[in-house]
Short mmCIF file of C-alpha atoms and ligand atoms in Angstrom, two decimals:
data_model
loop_
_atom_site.label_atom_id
_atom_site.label_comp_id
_atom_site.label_asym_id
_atom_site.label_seq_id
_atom_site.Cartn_x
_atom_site.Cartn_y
_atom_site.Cartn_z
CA UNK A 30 31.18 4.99 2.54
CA UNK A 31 29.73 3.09 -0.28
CA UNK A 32 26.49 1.55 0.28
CA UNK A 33 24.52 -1.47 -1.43
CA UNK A 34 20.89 -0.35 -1.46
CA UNK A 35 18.65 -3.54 -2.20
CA UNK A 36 15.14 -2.92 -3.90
CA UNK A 37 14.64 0.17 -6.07
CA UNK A 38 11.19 1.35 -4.85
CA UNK A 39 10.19 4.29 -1.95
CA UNK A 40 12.16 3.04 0.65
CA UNK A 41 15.86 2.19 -1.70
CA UNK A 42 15.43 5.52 -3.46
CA UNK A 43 14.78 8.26 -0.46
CA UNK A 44 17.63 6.71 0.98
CA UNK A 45 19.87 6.27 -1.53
CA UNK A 46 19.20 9.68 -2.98
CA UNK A 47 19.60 11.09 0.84
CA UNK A 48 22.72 9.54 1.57
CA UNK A 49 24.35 10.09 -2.14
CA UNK A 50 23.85 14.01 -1.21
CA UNK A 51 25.44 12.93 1.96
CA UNK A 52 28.62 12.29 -0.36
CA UNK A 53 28.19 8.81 -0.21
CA UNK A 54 28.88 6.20 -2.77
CA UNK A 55 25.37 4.57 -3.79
CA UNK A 56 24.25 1.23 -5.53
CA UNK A 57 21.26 0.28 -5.62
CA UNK A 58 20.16 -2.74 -7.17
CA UNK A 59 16.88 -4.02 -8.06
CA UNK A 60 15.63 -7.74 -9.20
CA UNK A 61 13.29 -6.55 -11.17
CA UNK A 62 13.17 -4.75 -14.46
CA UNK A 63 12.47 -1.42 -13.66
CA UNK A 64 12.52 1.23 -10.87
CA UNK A 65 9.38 1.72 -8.11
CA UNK A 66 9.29 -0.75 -6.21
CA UNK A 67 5.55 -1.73 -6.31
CA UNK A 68 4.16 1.71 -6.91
CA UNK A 69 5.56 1.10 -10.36
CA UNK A 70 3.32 2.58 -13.37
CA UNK A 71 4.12 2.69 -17.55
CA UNK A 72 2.33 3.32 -20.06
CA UNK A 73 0.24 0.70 -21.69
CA UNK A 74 1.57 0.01 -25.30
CA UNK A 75 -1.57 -0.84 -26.95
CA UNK A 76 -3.58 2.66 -25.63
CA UNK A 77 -0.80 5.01 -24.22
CA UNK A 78 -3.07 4.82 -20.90
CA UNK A 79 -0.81 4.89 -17.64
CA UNK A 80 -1.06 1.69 -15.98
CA UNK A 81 -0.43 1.16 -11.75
CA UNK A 82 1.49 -2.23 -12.54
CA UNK A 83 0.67 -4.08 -8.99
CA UNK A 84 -2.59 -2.57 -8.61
CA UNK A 85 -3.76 1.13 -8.06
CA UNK A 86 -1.87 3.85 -6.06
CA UNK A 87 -3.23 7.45 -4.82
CA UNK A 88 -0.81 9.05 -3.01
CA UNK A 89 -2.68 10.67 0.32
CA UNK A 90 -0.75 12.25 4.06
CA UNK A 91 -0.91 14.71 6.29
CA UNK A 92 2.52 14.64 6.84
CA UNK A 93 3.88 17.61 5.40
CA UNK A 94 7.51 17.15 5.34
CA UNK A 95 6.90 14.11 3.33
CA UNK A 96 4.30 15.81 1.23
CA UNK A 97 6.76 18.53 0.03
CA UNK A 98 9.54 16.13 -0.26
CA UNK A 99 7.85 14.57 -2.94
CA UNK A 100 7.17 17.69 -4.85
CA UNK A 101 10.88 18.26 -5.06
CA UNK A 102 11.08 15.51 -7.82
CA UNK A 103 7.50 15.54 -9.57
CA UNK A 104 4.46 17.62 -10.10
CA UNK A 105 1.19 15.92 -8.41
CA UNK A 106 -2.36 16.54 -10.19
CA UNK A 107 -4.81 16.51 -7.37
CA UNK A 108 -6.79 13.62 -7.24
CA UNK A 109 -9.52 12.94 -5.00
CA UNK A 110 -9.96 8.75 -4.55
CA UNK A 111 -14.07 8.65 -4.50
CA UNK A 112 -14.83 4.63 -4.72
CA UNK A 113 -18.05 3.38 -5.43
CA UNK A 114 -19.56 -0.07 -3.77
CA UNK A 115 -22.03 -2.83 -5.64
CA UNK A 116 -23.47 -4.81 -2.94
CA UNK A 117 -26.55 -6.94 -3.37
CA UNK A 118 -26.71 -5.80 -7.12
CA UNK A 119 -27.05 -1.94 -6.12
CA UNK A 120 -24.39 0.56 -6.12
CA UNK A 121 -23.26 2.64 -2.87
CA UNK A 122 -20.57 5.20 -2.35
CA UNK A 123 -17.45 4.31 0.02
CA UNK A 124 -16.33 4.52 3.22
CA UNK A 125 -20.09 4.78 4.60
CA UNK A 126 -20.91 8.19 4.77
CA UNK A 127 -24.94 9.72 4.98
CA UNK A 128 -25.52 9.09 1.63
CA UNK A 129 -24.37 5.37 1.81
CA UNK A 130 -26.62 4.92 4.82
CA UNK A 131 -29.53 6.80 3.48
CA UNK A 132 -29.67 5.14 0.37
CA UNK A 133 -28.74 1.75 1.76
CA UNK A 134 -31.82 2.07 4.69
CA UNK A 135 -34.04 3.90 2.03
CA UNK A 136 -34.05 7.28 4.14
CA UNK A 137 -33.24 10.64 4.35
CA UNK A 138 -31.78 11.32 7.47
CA UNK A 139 -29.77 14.70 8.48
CA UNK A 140 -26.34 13.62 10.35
CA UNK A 141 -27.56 13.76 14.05
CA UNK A 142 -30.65 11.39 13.37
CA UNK A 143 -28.29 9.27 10.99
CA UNK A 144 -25.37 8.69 14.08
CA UNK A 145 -28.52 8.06 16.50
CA UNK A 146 -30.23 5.90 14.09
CA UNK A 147 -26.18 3.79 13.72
CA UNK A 148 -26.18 3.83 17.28
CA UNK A 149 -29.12 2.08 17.63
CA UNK A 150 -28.42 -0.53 14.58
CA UNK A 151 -24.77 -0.89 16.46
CA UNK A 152 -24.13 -4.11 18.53
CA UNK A 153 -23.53 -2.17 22.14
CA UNK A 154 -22.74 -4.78 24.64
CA UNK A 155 -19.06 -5.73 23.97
CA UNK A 156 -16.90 -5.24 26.41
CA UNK A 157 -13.97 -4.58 24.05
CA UNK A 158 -13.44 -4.78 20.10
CA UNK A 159 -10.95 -7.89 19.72
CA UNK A 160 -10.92 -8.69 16.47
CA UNK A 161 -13.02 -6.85 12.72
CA UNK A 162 -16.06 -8.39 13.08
CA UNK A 163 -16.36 -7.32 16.18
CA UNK A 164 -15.57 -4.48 15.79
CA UNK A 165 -17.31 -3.74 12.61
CA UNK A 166 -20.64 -4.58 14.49
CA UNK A 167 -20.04 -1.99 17.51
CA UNK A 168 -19.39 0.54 15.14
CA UNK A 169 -22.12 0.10 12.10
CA UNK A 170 -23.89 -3.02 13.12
CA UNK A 171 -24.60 -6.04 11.28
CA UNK A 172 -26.54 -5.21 8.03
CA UNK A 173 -23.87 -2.75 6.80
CA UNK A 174 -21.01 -5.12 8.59
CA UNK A 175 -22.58 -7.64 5.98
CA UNK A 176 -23.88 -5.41 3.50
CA UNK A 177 -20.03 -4.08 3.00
CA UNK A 178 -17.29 -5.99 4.41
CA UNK A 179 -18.32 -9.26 5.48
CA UNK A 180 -17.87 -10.35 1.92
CA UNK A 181 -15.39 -8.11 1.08
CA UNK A 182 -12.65 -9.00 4.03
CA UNK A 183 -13.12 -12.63 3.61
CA UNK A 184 -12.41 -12.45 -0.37
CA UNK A 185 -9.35 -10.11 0.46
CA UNK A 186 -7.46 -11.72 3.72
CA UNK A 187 -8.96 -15.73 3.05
CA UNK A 188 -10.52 -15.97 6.52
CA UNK A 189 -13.53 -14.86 8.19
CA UNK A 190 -13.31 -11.34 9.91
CA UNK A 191 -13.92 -12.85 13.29
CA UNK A 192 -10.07 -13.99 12.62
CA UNK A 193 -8.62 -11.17 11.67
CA UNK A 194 -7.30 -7.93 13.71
CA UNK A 195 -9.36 -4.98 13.98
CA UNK A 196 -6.96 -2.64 13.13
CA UNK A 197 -7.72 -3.48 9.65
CA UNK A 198 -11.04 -1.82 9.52
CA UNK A 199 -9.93 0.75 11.65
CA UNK A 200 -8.22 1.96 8.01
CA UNK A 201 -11.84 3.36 6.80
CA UNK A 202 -13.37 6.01 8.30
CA UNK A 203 -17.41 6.35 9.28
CA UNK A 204 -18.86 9.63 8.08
CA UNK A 205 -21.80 10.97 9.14
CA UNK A 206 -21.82 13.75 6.51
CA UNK A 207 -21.96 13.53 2.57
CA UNK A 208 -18.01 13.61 2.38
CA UNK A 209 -17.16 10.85 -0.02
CA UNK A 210 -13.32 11.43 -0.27
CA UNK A 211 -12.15 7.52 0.23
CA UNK A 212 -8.91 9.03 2.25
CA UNK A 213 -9.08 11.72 5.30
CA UNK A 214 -5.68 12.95 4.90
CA UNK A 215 -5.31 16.96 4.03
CA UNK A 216 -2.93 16.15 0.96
CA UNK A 217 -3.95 13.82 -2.36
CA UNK A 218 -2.60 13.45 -5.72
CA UNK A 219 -1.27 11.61 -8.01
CA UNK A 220 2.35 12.26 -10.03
CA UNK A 221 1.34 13.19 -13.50
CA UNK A 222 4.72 11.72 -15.38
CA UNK A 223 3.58 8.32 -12.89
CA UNK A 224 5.46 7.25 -9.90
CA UNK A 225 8.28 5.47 -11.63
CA UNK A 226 9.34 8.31 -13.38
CA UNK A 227 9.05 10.06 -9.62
CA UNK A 228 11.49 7.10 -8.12
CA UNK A 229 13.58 7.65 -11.37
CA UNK A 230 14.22 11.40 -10.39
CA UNK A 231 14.87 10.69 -7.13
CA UNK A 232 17.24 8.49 -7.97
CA UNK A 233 18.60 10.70 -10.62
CA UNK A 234 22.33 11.35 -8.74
CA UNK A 235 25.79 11.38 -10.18
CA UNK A 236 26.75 9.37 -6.60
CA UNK A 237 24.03 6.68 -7.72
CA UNK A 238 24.04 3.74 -9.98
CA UNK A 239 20.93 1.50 -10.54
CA UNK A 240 21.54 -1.62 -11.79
CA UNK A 241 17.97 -3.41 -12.51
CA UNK A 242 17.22 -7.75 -13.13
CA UNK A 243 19.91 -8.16 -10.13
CA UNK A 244 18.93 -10.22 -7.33
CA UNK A 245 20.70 -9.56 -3.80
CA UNK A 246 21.59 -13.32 -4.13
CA UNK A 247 23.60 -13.01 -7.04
CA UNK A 248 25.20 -10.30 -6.51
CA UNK A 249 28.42 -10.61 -5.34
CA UNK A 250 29.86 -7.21 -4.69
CA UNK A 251 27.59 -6.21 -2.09
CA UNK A 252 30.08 -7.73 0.52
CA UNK A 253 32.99 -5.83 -0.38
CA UNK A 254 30.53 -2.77 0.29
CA UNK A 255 30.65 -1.12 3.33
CA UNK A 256 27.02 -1.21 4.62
CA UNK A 257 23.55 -2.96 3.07
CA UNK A 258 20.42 -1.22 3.67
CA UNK A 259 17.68 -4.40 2.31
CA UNK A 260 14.24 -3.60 1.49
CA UNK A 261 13.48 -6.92 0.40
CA UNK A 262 11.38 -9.95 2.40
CA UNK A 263 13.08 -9.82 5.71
CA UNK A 264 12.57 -14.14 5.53
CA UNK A 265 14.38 -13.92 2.53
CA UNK A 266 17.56 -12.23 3.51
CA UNK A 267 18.13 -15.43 5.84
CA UNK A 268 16.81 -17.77 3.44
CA UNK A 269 13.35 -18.98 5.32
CA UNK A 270 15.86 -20.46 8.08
CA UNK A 271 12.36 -19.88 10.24
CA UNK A 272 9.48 -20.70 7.49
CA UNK A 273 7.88 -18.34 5.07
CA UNK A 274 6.45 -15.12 6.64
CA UNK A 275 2.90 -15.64 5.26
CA UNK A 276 1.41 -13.06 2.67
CA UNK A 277 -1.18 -12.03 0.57
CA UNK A 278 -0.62 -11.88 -3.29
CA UNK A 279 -2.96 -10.43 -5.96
CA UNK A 280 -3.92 -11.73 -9.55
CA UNK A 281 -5.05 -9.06 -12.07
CA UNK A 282 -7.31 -9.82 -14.77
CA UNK A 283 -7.15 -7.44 -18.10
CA UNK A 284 -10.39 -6.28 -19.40
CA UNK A 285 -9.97 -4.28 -22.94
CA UNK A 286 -12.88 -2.50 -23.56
CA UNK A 287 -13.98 0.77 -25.61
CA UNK A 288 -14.72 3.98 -24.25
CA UNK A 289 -16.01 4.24 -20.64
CA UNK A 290 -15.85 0.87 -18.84
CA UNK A 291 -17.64 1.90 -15.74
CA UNK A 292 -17.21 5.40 -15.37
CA UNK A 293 -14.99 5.84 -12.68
CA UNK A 294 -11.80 4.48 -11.05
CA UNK A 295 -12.56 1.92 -8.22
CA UNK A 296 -15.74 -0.58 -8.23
CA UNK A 297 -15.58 -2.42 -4.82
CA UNK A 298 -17.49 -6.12 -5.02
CA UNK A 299 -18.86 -6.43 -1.32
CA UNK A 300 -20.74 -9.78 -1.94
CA UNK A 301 -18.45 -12.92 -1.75
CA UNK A 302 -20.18 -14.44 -4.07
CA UNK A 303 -18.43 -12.68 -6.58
CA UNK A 304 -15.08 -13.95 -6.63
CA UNK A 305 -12.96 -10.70 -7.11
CA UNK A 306 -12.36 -7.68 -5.20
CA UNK A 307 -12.64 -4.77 -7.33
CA UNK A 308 -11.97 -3.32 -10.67
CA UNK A 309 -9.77 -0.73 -11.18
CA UNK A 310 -9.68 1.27 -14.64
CA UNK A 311 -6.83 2.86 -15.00
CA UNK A 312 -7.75 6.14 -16.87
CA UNK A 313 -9.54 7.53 -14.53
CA UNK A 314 -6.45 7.76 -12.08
CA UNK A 315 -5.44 10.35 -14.72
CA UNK A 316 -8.15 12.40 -15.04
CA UNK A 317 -6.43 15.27 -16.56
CA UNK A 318 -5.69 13.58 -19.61
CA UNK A 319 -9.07 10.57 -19.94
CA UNK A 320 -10.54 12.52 -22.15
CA UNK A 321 -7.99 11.57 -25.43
CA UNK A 322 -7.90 8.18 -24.51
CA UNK A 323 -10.80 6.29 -26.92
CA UNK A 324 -10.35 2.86 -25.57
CA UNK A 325 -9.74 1.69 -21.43
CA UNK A 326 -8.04 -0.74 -19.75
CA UNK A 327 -9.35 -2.16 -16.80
CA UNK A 328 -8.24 -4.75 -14.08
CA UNK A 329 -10.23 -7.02 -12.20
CA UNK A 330 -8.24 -7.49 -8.52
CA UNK A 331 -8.44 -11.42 -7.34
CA UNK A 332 -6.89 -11.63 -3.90
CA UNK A 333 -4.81 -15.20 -2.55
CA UNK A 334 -2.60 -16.77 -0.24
CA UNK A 335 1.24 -15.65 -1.73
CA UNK A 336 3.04 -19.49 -2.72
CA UNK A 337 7.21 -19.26 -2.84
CA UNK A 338 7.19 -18.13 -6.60
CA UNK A 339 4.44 -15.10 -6.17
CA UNK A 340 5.10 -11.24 -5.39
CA UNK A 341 4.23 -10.72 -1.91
CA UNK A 342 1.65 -7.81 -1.39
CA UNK A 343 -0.04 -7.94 1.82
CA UNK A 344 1.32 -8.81 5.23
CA UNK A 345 -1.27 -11.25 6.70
CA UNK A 346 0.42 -10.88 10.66
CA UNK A 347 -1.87 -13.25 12.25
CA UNK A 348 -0.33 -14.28 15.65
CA UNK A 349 1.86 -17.44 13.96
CA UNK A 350 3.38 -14.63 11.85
CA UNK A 351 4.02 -12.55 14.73
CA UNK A 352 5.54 -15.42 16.59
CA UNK A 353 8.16 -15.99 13.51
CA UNK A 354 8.42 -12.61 13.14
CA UNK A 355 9.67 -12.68 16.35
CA UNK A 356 12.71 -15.14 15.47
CA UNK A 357 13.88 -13.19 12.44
CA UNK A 358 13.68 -10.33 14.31
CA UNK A 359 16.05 -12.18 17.00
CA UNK A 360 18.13 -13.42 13.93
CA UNK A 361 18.70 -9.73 12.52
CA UNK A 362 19.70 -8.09 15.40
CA UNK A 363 23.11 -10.26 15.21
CA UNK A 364 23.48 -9.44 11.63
CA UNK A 365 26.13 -6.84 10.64
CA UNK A 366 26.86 -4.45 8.30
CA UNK A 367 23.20 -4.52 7.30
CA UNK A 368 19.96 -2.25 8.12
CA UNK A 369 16.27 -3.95 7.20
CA UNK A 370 13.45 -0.79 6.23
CA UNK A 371 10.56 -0.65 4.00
CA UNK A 372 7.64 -2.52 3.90
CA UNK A 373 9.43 -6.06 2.78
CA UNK A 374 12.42 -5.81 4.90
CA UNK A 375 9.98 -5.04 8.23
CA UNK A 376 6.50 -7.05 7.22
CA UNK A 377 4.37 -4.27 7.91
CA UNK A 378 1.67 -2.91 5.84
CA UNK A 379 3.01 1.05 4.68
CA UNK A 380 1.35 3.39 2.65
CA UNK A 381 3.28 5.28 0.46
CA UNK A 382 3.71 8.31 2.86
CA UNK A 383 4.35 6.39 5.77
CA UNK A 384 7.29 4.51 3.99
CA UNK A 385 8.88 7.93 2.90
CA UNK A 386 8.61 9.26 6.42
CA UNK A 387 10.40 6.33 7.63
CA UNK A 388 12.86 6.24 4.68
CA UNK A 389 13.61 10.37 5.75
CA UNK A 390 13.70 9.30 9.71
CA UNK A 391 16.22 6.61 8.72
CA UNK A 392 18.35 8.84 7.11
CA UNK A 393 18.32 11.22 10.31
CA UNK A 394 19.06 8.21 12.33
CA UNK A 395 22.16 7.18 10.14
CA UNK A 396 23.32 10.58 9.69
CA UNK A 397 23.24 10.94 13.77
CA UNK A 398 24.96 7.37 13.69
CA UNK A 399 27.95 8.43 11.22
CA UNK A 400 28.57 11.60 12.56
CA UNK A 401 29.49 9.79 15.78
CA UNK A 402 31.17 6.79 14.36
CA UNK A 403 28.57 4.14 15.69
CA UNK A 404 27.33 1.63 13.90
CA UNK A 405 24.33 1.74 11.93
CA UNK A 406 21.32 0.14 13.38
CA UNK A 407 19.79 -2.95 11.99
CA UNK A 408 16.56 -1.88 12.46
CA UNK A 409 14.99 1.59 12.34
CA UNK A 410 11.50 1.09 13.35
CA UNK A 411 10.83 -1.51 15.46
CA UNK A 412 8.83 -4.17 13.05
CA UNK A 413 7.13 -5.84 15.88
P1 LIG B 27 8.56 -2.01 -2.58
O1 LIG B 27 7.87 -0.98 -3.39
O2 LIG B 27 7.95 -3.36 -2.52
O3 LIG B 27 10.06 -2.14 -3.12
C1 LIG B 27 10.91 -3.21 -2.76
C2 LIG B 27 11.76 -3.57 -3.97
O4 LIG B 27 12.75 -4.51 -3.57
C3 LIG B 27 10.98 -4.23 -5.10
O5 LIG B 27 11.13 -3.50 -6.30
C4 LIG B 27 11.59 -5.62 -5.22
O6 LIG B 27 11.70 -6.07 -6.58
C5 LIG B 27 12.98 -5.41 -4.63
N1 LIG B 27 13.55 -6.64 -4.07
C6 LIG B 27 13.00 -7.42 -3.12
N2 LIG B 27 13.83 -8.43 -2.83
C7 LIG B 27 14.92 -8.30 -3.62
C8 LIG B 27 16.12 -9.05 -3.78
N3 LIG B 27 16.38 -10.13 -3.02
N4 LIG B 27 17.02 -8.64 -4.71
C9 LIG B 27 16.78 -7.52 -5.45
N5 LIG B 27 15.65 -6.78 -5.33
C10 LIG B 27 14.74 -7.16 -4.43
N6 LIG B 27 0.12 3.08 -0.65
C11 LIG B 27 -0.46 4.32 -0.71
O7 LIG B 27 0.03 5.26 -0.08
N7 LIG B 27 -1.56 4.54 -1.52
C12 LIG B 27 -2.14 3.54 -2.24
O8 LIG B 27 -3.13 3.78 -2.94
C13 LIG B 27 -1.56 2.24 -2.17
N8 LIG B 27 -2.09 1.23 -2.87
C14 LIG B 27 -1.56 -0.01 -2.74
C15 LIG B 27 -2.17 -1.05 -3.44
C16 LIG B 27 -1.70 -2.34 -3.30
C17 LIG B 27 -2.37 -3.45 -4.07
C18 LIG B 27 -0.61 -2.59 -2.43
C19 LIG B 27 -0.12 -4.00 -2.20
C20 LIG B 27 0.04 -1.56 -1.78
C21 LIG B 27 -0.43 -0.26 -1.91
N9 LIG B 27 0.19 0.81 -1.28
C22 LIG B 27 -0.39 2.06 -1.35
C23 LIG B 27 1.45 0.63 -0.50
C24 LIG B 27 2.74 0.87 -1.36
O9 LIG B 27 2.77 -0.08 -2.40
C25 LIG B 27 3.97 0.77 -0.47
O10 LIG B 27 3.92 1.83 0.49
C26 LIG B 27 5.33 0.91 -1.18
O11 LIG B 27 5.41 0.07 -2.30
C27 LIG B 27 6.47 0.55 -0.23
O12 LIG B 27 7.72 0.80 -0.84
P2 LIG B 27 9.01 -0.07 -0.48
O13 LIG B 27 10.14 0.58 -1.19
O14 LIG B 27 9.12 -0.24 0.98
O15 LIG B 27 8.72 -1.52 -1.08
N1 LIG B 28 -12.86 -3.44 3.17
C1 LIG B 28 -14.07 -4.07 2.99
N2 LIG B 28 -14.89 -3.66 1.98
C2 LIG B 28 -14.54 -2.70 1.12
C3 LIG B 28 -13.30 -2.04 1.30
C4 LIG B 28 -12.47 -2.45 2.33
O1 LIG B 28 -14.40 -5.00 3.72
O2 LIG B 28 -15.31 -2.41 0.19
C5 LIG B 28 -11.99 -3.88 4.30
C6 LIG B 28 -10.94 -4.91 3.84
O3 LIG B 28 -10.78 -5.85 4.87
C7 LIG B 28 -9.71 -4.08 3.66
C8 LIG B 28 -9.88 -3.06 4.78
O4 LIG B 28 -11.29 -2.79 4.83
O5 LIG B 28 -8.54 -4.85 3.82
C9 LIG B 28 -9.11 -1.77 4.59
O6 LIG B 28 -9.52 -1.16 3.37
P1 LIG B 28 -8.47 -0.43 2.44
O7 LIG B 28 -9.19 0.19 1.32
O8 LIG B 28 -7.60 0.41 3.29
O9 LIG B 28 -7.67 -1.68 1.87
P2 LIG B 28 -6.30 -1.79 1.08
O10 LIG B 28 -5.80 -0.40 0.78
O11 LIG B 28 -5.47 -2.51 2.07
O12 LIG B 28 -6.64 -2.58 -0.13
#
């Protein structure tokens, strides 16, 4: 068969490079001007230092399959994310772990007295957790609810964590021990030649040709192929027939600086008074090779509602979302010839691992599909 395979980042390239070793006929296509998807990185022409285009990426799972899939096309340098906090002009360590809650309460608790002394600070009489806030205050209480993301979640989603879905929070662990490792998962690193060189490899196959700066719109010959798999904006596909699926963009600010900036990779800015998120400086992502690097590059993260003409980045899924969701889902299912994966093509927030897992449990799908002459599925994991 030969396949159209739109968007050249995680999702295009696992399954292009899967089904190309199938014996398949591959194209993948890509509006932009390079391969990786969002994960893409270069290096910075002024300074040499590797940059993490559309903002900073640590690859973390505890999926193994996934974890030595990658290896098969790149070496990883471990990499341990540790991210520091600046709240209320003094500087914490993230998730909250003893020391953030010893230093932030001026104590020196051991863990048990620290979880009793949480417990006690924690708001107990909810019946359930319904929405962050919520369920930020059953779980820390309010002064490190406001101390750390009261501030924070409101810059970053636009609305007040009383509006927004718990599950968000539920992203960052509680530690009650002097672990600072932002991530919980078993494996961490980060590709040493960067990720698009990674997505390159992988999509390194004589049965696969990349062509880059071409939009599924214009291009033509993906109906005389014999399946699409999209991993673009699922609204897109059927040109907003049901409204924009709503999203979160970011704008990056450049800050050129010498030497050290501020000494590690991720500065969190909790207070909302301060209108961006974070700084990221890019060096220290690479911490192998810092050291030869005498100037830094640095990016300060502001976080807005996406318009038509910006990249989309976060999938807000706020029940009107949900409900329109709903209606492209309806709308896809009578689609043919075409399967929607990835984080664009099913709204869903993915982390890296999670979108090669379901990239690899596609390609079992479609290979059990094939083998038995049924179609291909138009979805692969349910998006709602
Ligand atoms: P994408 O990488 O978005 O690739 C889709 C591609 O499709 C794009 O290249 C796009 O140009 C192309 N495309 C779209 N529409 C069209 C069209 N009509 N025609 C042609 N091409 C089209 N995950 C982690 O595991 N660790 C992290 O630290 C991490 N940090 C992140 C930080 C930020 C700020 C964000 C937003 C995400 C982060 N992620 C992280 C998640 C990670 O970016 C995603 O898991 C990954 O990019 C998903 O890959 P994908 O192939 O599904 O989508
Ligand atoms: N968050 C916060 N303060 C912080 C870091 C995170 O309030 O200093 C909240 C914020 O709402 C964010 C969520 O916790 O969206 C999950 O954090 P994570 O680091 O996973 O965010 P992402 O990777 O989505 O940027």
């Amino acid at each position: 068969m030969h396949f159209c395979i739109v968007g050249a980042g995680f999702s295009g390239a696992v399954t292009a490079r899967h089904l190309a070793e199938r014996g398949h006929r591959i194209t993948v296509i890509d509006e932009r001007p390079h391969n990786g998807g969002n994960c893409h990185t270069a290096r910075d022409p002024q300074t040499g230092i590797m940059l993490h285009h559309y903002g900073p990426h640590i690859f973390h799972t505890a999926q193994e399959t996934v974890w030595q899939y990658v290896q098969r096309f790149g070496r990883f340098a471990p990499y341990i994310n540790r991210v520091k906090a600046i709240s209320q002009g003094r500087v914490y360590t993230l998730p909250i772990t003893l020391l953030t809650i010893n230093q932030f309460f001026g104590k020196t608790m051991q863990p048990a007295e620290a979880r009793e002394f949480i417990r006690q600070q924690a708001v107990q009489d909810m019946a359930s957790s319904r929405n962050f806030e919520e369920q930020a205050l059953h779980m820390i209480g309010p002064a490190l609810y406001e101390a750390f993301f009261k501030g924070y979640t409101t810059k970053q989603w636009g609305l007040p964590p009383a509006n927004l879905p718990a599950a968000i929070l539920k992203r960052l662990p509680v530690r009650f021990n002097y672990d600072d490792n932002y991530f919980s998962h078993p494996y961490q690193g980060i590709p040493v030649e960067g990720y698009t060189t990674l997505i390159e490899t992988i999509l390194t196959h004589p049965r696969i040709t990349v062509r880059l700066n071409t939009s599924f719109e214009t291009f033509q010959s993906c109906n005389s192929m014999d399946h699409t798999l999209y991993t673009g904006p699922l609204d897109r596909y059927f040109s907003f027939c049901h409204g924009r699926l709503g999203y979160r963009t970011l704008d990056f600010e450049r800050i050129d600086a010498k030497g050290d900036y501020q000494g590690t990779a991720v500065i969190n800015y909790c207070d909302e008074s301060i209108p961006y998120t974070r700084i990221s400086e890019h060096k220290h992502f690479a911490p192998w090779e810092a050291a030869r690097f005498s100037r830094t590059v640095c990016f300060r993260e502001y976080s807005r509602l996406a318009g038509p003409e910006d990249a989309p980045y976060y999938p807000i899924r706020l029940a009107g979302e949900t409900a329109m969701l709903n209606r492209y889902v309806r709308t896809a299912m009578t689609a043919r010839n075409v399967s929607f994966l990835g984080r664009l093509g099913t709204y869903r927030y993915l982390d890296m691992d999670v979108t090669i897992g379901e990239a690899l449990a596609a390609c079992q799908i479609m290979d059990d599909h094939l083998a038995e002459g049924r179609p291909l599925p138009v979805f692969f994991t349910n998006p709602l």
